[in-house]
Amino acid sequence: MQQFTAKRFSIPALKGISAKTIEEHLKLYEGYVKNANGVLDMLGKYSADPVANAYVMGELGRRFSFEYNGMRNHEVYFSSLEGGTTPLPEGSAFKKAIEGEAGSFEAWLVAFKSLALTRGIGWAVLWYDRKDKRLLASWVDEQHLGELNGCDMILALDMWEHSYVADYAPSGKKQYVEDFFANLNWEVIEENYARATR
Ligand SMILES: [Fe+2]
C-alpha cells in the first residue's frame, strides 16, 4: 500500500522555542505519519472480511482523520518556521485579503492571537475557502475536530501543550503565541495563500 513519508524540516534557531522542543515535536510529527500509515495498513488487513471486522474497521476509520490531520497540520506549522523570520511583503495579495476581511492586518492579528488562546488542546488555523474565495479563521480541537471542509490551510498554530510547555510553562502560553509570530516566515504563508488561490 502507498505510504505517507515524513517530510524533513530545516528549522533555524528560534526566539523562545528551544531546539529541544522542536526536536521532540518533530518526533511527535513522525509518529502521526507512522500511525496514519499504520491505520491504513490495518484497514487493508481487516478488509479481507469487512463484515466480521465492521466494528474495528469503523473505529480505525474514526481514528484516521486524527492521525492524518496530525501529520498535515504539523507540516504546515513546521514549514512556516523554516527559513527564518521574514516579514509579510507590503501590498501583497495575501495582506490585501486579510485587510479585506478584518479591516487591517493589525486587527486580524489581535483576533487570531486571541483565537490561539482558546482553552483546550488544538490549533488556531487560518483557512482559504475556495468556494467563497475568502479567508476564515477557526479553532480545531485535537488534530481534526473542526477542520473546515474544502478549505486550504494557510497558517496553522499548534496550541498543544507539547509545543510550548517545556520552554514557557503552562502560564507562558501567551508568550509562546507572541514568539510564534516573531519567528514566522511570512513568505511561506504568502506562498500557501498563492497556491490556494491559483
Ligand atoms: Fe504538535
PDB file of C-alpha atoms and ligand atoms in Angstrom:
ATOM      1  CA  MET A   1       0.000   0.000   0.000  1.00  0.00           C
ATOM      2  CA  GLN A   2       1.186   3.523  -0.745  1.00  0.00           C
ATOM      3  CA  GLN A   3       2.849   5.032   2.313  1.00  0.00           C
ATOM      4  CA  PHE A   4       2.980   8.593   3.589  1.00  0.00           C
ATOM      5  CA  THR A   5       6.529   9.837   4.028  1.00  0.00           C
ATOM      6  CA  ALA A   6       7.644  12.135   6.829  1.00  0.00           C
ATOM      7  CA  LYS A   7       8.993  15.385   5.471  1.00  0.00           C
ATOM      8  CA  ARG A   8      12.282  16.834   6.684  1.00  0.00           C
ATOM      9  CA  PHE A   9      12.328  20.364   8.015  1.00  0.00           C
ATOM     10  CA  SER A  10      15.226  22.711   8.486  1.00  0.00           C
ATOM     11  CA  ILE A  11      14.244  24.873  11.433  1.00  0.00           C
ATOM     12  CA  PRO A  12      16.698  27.626  12.409  1.00  0.00           C
ATOM     13  CA  ALA A  13      17.328  28.773  15.985  1.00  0.00           C
ATOM     14  CA  LEU A  14      14.082  30.330  17.158  1.00  0.00           C
ATOM     15  CA  LYS A  15      13.144  33.028  19.611  1.00  0.00           C
ATOM     16  CA  GLY A  16      11.733  31.397  22.747  1.00  0.00           C
ATOM     17  CA  ILE A  17      11.122  27.940  21.297  1.00  0.00           C
ATOM     18  CA  SER A  18      14.120  25.719  22.052  1.00  0.00           C
ATOM     19  CA  ALA A  19      15.860  23.341  19.669  1.00  0.00           C
ATOM     20  CA  LYS A  20      14.975  20.553  22.118  1.00  0.00           C
ATOM     21  CA  THR A  21      11.266  21.363  21.863  1.00  0.00           C
ATOM     22  CA  ILE A  22      11.493  21.350  18.070  1.00  0.00           C
ATOM     23  CA  GLU A  23      13.392  18.046  18.142  1.00  0.00           C
ATOM     24  CA  GLU A  24      10.783  16.411  20.384  1.00  0.00           C
ATOM     25  CA  HIS A  25       7.969  17.956  18.398  1.00  0.00           C
ATOM     26  CA  LEU A  26       9.359  16.569  15.135  1.00  0.00           C
ATOM     27  CA  LYS A  27       9.358  13.114  16.719  1.00  0.00           C
ATOM     28  CA  LEU A  28       5.673  13.543  17.513  1.00  0.00           C
ATOM     29  CA  TYR A  29       5.068  14.587  13.905  1.00  0.00           C
ATOM     30  CA  GLU A  30       6.818  11.453  12.683  1.00  0.00           C
ATOM     31  CA  GLY A  31       4.531   9.470  14.987  1.00  0.00           C
ATOM     32  CA  TYR A  32       1.487  10.857  13.189  1.00  0.00           C
ATOM     33  CA  VAL A  33       2.963   9.847   9.830  1.00  0.00           C
ATOM     34  CA  LYS A  34       3.705   6.361  11.151  1.00  0.00           C
ATOM     35  CA  ASN A  35       0.260   5.997  12.668  1.00  0.00           C
ATOM     36  CA  ALA A  36      -1.509   7.271   9.537  1.00  0.00           C
ATOM     37  CA  ASN A  37       0.323   4.549   7.619  1.00  0.00           C
ATOM     38  CA  GLY A  38      -0.441   2.039  10.361  1.00  0.00           C
ATOM     39  CA  VAL A  39      -4.172   2.725  10.279  1.00  0.00           C
ATOM     40  CA  LEU A  40      -4.268   2.252   6.520  1.00  0.00           C
ATOM     41  CA  ASP A  41      -2.289  -0.978   6.801  1.00  0.00           C
ATOM     42  CA  MET A  42      -4.654  -2.351   9.421  1.00  0.00           C
ATOM     43  CA  LEU A  43      -7.696  -1.340   7.403  1.00  0.00           C
ATOM     44  CA  GLY A  44      -6.186  -3.185   4.452  1.00  0.00           C
ATOM     45  CA  LYS A  45      -5.793  -6.343   6.510  1.00  0.00           C
ATOM     46  CA  TYR A  46      -9.218  -6.215   8.107  1.00  0.00           C
ATOM     47  CA  SER A  47     -10.831  -5.561   4.716  1.00  0.00           C
ATOM     48  CA  ALA A  48     -10.385  -9.276   3.939  1.00  0.00           C
ATOM     49  CA  ASP A  49     -13.629  -9.681   5.901  1.00  0.00           C
ATOM     50  CA  PRO A  50     -15.264  -6.268   6.314  1.00  0.00           C
ATOM     51  CA  VAL A  51     -18.494  -7.688   7.712  1.00  0.00           C
ATOM     52  CA  ALA A  52     -16.873  -9.639  10.541  1.00  0.00           C
ATOM     53  CA  ASN A  53     -14.450  -6.746  11.176  1.00  0.00           C
ATOM     54  CA  ALA A  54     -17.007  -3.952  10.836  1.00  0.00           C
ATOM     55  CA  TYR A  55     -16.642  -2.685  14.392  1.00  0.00           C
ATOM     56  CA  VAL A  56     -12.856  -2.478  14.423  1.00  0.00           C
ATOM     57  CA  MET A  57     -12.767  -1.027  10.901  1.00  0.00           C
ATOM     58  CA  GLY A  58     -15.275   1.606  11.943  1.00  0.00           C
ATOM     59  CA  GLU A  59     -13.087   2.631  14.867  1.00  0.00           C
ATOM     60  CA  LEU A  60      -9.985   2.692  12.686  1.00  0.00           C
ATOM     61  CA  GLY A  61     -11.861   4.852  10.204  1.00  0.00           C
ATOM     62  CA  ARG A  62     -12.712   7.233  13.023  1.00  0.00           C
ATOM     63  CA  ARG A  63      -9.077   7.294  14.112  1.00  0.00           C
ATOM     64  CA  PHE A  64      -7.683   8.014  10.667  1.00  0.00           C
ATOM     65  CA  SER A  65      -8.601  11.698  10.495  1.00  0.00           C
ATOM     66  CA  PHE A  66      -6.816  12.294  13.809  1.00  0.00           C
ATOM     67  CA  GLU A  67      -3.565  10.752  12.547  1.00  0.00           C
ATOM     68  CA  TYR A  68      -3.772  12.130   9.015  1.00  0.00           C
ATOM     69  CA  ASN A  69      -4.594  15.667  10.061  1.00  0.00           C
ATOM     70  CA  GLY A  70      -1.965  15.475  12.802  1.00  0.00           C
ATOM     71  CA  MET A  71       0.522  14.819  10.018  1.00  0.00           C
ATOM     72  CA  ARG A  72      -0.692  17.559   7.686  1.00  0.00           C
ATOM     73  CA  ASN A  73      -1.244  20.200  10.395  1.00  0.00           C
ATOM     74  CA  HIS A  74       2.341  19.790  11.568  1.00  0.00           C
ATOM     75  CA  GLU A  75       3.670  20.062   8.015  1.00  0.00           C
ATOM     76  CA  VAL A  76       2.071  23.495   7.702  1.00  0.00           C
ATOM     77  CA  TYR A  77       3.351  24.514  11.155  1.00  0.00           C
ATOM     78  CA  PHE A  78       6.972  23.399  10.711  1.00  0.00           C
ATOM     79  CA  SER A  79       7.304  24.703   7.159  1.00  0.00           C
ATOM     80  CA  SER A  80       6.207  28.146   8.353  1.00  0.00           C
ATOM     81  CA  LEU A  81       9.186  28.206  10.755  1.00  0.00           C
ATOM     82  CA  GLU A  82      11.726  27.330   8.061  1.00  0.00           C
ATOM     83  CA  GLY A  83      13.934  29.969   6.515  1.00  0.00           C
ATOM     84  CA  GLY A  84      13.959  32.382   9.440  1.00  0.00           C
ATOM     85  CA  THR A  85      11.804  35.340  10.358  1.00  0.00           C
ATOM     86  CA  THR A  86      10.578  37.042   7.228  1.00  0.00           C
ATOM     87  CA  PRO A  87       8.036  39.854   7.186  1.00  0.00           C
ATOM     88  CA  LEU A  88       4.868  39.872   5.141  1.00  0.00           C
ATOM     89  CA  PRO A  89       5.541  41.897   1.994  1.00  0.00           C
ATOM     90  CA  GLU A  90       3.706  45.222   1.901  1.00  0.00           C
ATOM     91  CA  GLY A  91       0.960  45.302  -0.691  1.00  0.00           C
ATOM     92  CA  SER A  92       0.976  41.525  -1.169  1.00  0.00           C
ATOM     93  CA  ALA A  93      -2.197  39.798  -2.324  1.00  0.00           C
ATOM     94  CA  PHE A  94      -2.413  37.918   0.951  1.00  0.00           C
ATOM     95  CA  LYS A  95      -2.083  41.055   3.059  1.00  0.00           C
ATOM     96  CA  LYS A  96      -4.784  42.730   0.989  1.00  0.00           C
ATOM     97  CA  ALA A  97      -7.053  39.720   1.520  1.00  0.00           C
ATOM     98  CA  ILE A  98      -6.545  39.913   5.289  1.00  0.00           C
ATOM     99  CA  GLU A  99      -7.249  43.640   5.255  1.00  0.00           C
ATOM    100  CA  GLY A 100     -10.382  42.941   3.258  1.00  0.00           C
ATOM    101  CA  GLU A 101     -11.621  40.508   5.911  1.00  0.00           C
ATOM    102  CA  ALA A 102     -10.547  42.255   9.091  1.00  0.00           C
ATOM    103  CA  GLY A 103     -10.165  45.930   8.173  1.00  0.00           C
ATOM    104  CA  SER A 104      -6.473  45.948   8.971  1.00  0.00           C
ATOM    105  CA  PHE A 105      -3.663  43.458   9.334  1.00  0.00           C
ATOM    106  CA  GLU A 106      -3.168  44.532  12.961  1.00  0.00           C
ATOM    107  CA  ALA A 107      -6.843  43.910  13.806  1.00  0.00           C
ATOM    108  CA  TRP A 108      -6.658  40.486  12.211  1.00  0.00           C
ATOM    109  CA  LEU A 109      -3.506  39.603  14.166  1.00  0.00           C
ATOM    110  CA  VAL A 110      -5.064  40.590  17.504  1.00  0.00           C
ATOM    111  CA  ALA A 111      -8.111  38.431  16.728  1.00  0.00           C
ATOM    112  CA  PHE A 112      -6.002  35.476  15.604  1.00  0.00           C
ATOM    113  CA  LYS A 113      -3.826  35.624  18.726  1.00  0.00           C
ATOM    114  CA  SER A 114      -6.998  35.651  20.801  1.00  0.00           C
ATOM    115  CA  LEU A 115      -8.278  32.599  18.896  1.00  0.00           C
ATOM    116  CA  ALA A 116      -4.990  30.841  19.668  1.00  0.00           C
ATOM    117  CA  LEU A 117      -5.636  31.251  23.397  1.00  0.00           C
ATOM    118  CA  THR A 118      -8.838  29.193  23.162  1.00  0.00           C
ATOM    119  CA  ARG A 119      -8.891  26.805  26.100  1.00  0.00           C
ATOM    120  CA  GLY A 120      -8.053  23.220  25.320  1.00  0.00           C
ATOM    121  CA  ILE A 121      -5.616  21.477  23.006  1.00  0.00           C
ATOM    122  CA  GLY A 122      -5.748  22.056  19.294  1.00  0.00           C
ATOM    123  CA  TRP A 123      -4.883  24.507  16.581  1.00  0.00           C
ATOM    124  CA  ALA A 124      -5.585  28.084  15.596  1.00  0.00           C
ATOM    125  CA  VAL A 125      -5.933  27.979  11.828  1.00  0.00           C
ATOM    126  CA  LEU A 126      -6.295  30.461   9.001  1.00  0.00           C
ATOM    127  CA  TRP A 127      -8.030  28.914   6.006  1.00  0.00           C
ATOM    128  CA  TYR A 128      -8.782  29.850   2.456  1.00  0.00           C
ATOM    129  CA  ASP A 129     -12.313  28.962   1.443  1.00  0.00           C
ATOM    130  CA  ARG A 130     -12.049  28.145  -2.244  1.00  0.00           C
ATOM    131  CA  LYS A 131     -15.811  28.168  -2.744  1.00  0.00           C
ATOM    132  CA  ASP A 132     -16.432  31.685  -1.484  1.00  0.00           C
ATOM    133  CA  LYS A 133     -12.884  32.905  -2.131  1.00  0.00           C
ATOM    134  CA  ARG A 134     -12.283  34.284   1.329  1.00  0.00           C
ATOM    135  CA  LEU A 135     -10.155  33.800   4.410  1.00  0.00           C
ATOM    136  CA  LEU A 136     -11.636  32.191   7.509  1.00  0.00           C
ATOM    137  CA  ALA A 137     -10.066  31.610  10.903  1.00  0.00           C
ATOM    138  CA  SER A 138     -11.174  28.837  13.218  1.00  0.00           C
ATOM    139  CA  TRP A 139     -10.143  26.658  16.119  1.00  0.00           C
ATOM    140  CA  VAL A 140      -9.520  22.948  15.572  1.00  0.00           C
ATOM    141  CA  ASP A 141      -9.810  20.694  18.628  1.00  0.00           C
ATOM    142  CA  GLU A 142      -7.168  17.971  18.860  1.00  0.00           C
ATOM    143  CA  GLN A 143      -5.981  17.444  15.257  1.00  0.00           C
ATOM    144  CA  HIS A 144      -9.199  17.012  13.375  1.00  0.00           C
ATOM    145  CA  LEU A 145     -12.329  18.253  15.113  1.00  0.00           C
ATOM    146  CA  GLY A 146     -13.384  21.427  13.405  1.00  0.00           C
ATOM    147  CA  GLU A 147     -11.340  21.253  10.209  1.00  0.00           C
ATOM    148  CA  LEU A 148     -13.254  23.246   7.595  1.00  0.00           C
ATOM    149  CA  ASN A 149     -14.468  21.185   4.673  1.00  0.00           C
ATOM    150  CA  GLY A 150     -12.921  22.174   1.358  1.00  0.00           C
ATOM    151  CA  CYS A 151     -10.726  24.887   2.818  1.00  0.00           C
ATOM    152  CA  ASP A 152      -6.965  25.117   2.398  1.00  0.00           C
ATOM    153  CA  MET A 153      -4.802  25.568   5.467  1.00  0.00           C
ATOM    154  CA  ILE A 154      -2.814  28.784   5.092  1.00  0.00           C
ATOM    155  CA  LEU A 155      -1.431  29.226   8.585  1.00  0.00           C
ATOM    156  CA  ALA A 156      -1.507  26.747  11.459  1.00  0.00           C
ATOM    157  CA  LEU A 157      -0.500  27.478  15.047  1.00  0.00           C
ATOM    158  CA  ASP A 158      -0.056  24.391  17.215  1.00  0.00           C
ATOM    159  CA  MET A 159      -1.597  25.010  20.628  1.00  0.00           C
ATOM    160  CA  TRP A 160      -0.997  21.566  22.065  1.00  0.00           C
ATOM    161  CA  GLU A 161       0.997  21.830  25.280  1.00  0.00           C
ATOM    162  CA  HIS A 162       3.912  19.865  23.787  1.00  0.00           C
ATOM    163  CA  SER A 163       4.546  22.918  21.559  1.00  0.00           C
ATOM    164  CA  TYR A 164       5.445  25.254  24.401  1.00  0.00           C
ATOM    165  CA  VAL A 165       5.244  23.944  27.958  1.00  0.00           C
ATOM    166  CA  ALA A 166       8.914  22.867  28.224  1.00  0.00           C
ATOM    167  CA  ASP A 167      10.023  26.390  27.265  1.00  0.00           C
ATOM    168  CA  TYR A 168       7.294  28.606  28.682  1.00  0.00           C
ATOM    169  CA  ALA A 169       5.494  26.666  31.437  1.00  0.00           C
ATOM    170  CA  PRO A 170       1.699  26.397  31.175  1.00  0.00           C
ATOM    171  CA  SER A 171       1.263  30.033  32.193  1.00  0.00           C
ATOM    172  CA  GLY A 172       3.513  31.183  29.336  1.00  0.00           C
ATOM    173  CA  LYS A 173       1.100  30.237  26.579  1.00  0.00           C
ATOM    174  CA  LYS A 174       0.543  33.858  25.586  1.00  0.00           C
ATOM    175  CA  GLN A 175       4.285  34.498  25.150  1.00  0.00           C
ATOM    176  CA  TYR A 176       4.557  31.357  23.003  1.00  0.00           C
ATOM    177  CA  VAL A 177       1.917  32.805  20.671  1.00  0.00           C
ATOM    178  CA  GLU A 178       3.848  36.092  20.514  1.00  0.00           C
ATOM    179  CA  ASP A 179       7.096  34.273  19.775  1.00  0.00           C
ATOM    180  CA  PHE A 180       5.498  32.079  17.127  1.00  0.00           C
ATOM    181  CA  PHE A 181       4.640  35.204  15.173  1.00  0.00           C
ATOM    182  CA  ALA A 182       8.094  36.675  15.848  1.00  0.00           C
ATOM    183  CA  ASN A 183       9.616  33.519  14.314  1.00  0.00           C
ATOM    184  CA  LEU A 184       7.221  33.167  11.418  1.00  0.00           C
ATOM    185  CA  ASN A 185       8.371  33.172   7.811  1.00  0.00           C
ATOM    186  CA  TRP A 186       5.514  35.135   6.257  1.00  0.00           C
ATOM    187  CA  GLU A 187       6.794  34.363   2.777  1.00  0.00           C
ATOM    188  CA  VAL A 188       5.804  30.732   3.349  1.00  0.00           C
ATOM    189  CA  ILE A 189       2.328  31.846   4.405  1.00  0.00           C
ATOM    190  CA  GLU A 190       2.125  34.113   1.374  1.00  0.00           C
ATOM    191  CA  GLU A 191       3.058  31.139  -0.821  1.00  0.00           C
ATOM    192  CA  ASN A 192       0.440  28.941   0.882  1.00  0.00           C
ATOM    193  CA  TYR A 193      -2.119  31.616   0.044  1.00  0.00           C
ATOM    194  CA  ALA A 194      -0.861  31.973  -3.540  1.00  0.00           C
ATOM    195  CA  ARG A 195      -1.092  28.189  -4.036  1.00  0.00           C
ATOM    196  CA  ALA A 196      -4.632  28.081  -2.629  1.00  0.00           C
ATOM    197  CA  THR A 197      -5.839  30.924  -4.812  1.00  0.00           C
ATOM    198  CA  ARG A 198      -4.326  29.695  -8.082  1.00  0.00           C
TER     199      ARG A 198
HETATM  200 FE    FE B   1       2.235  19.391  17.739  1.00  0.00          FE
END
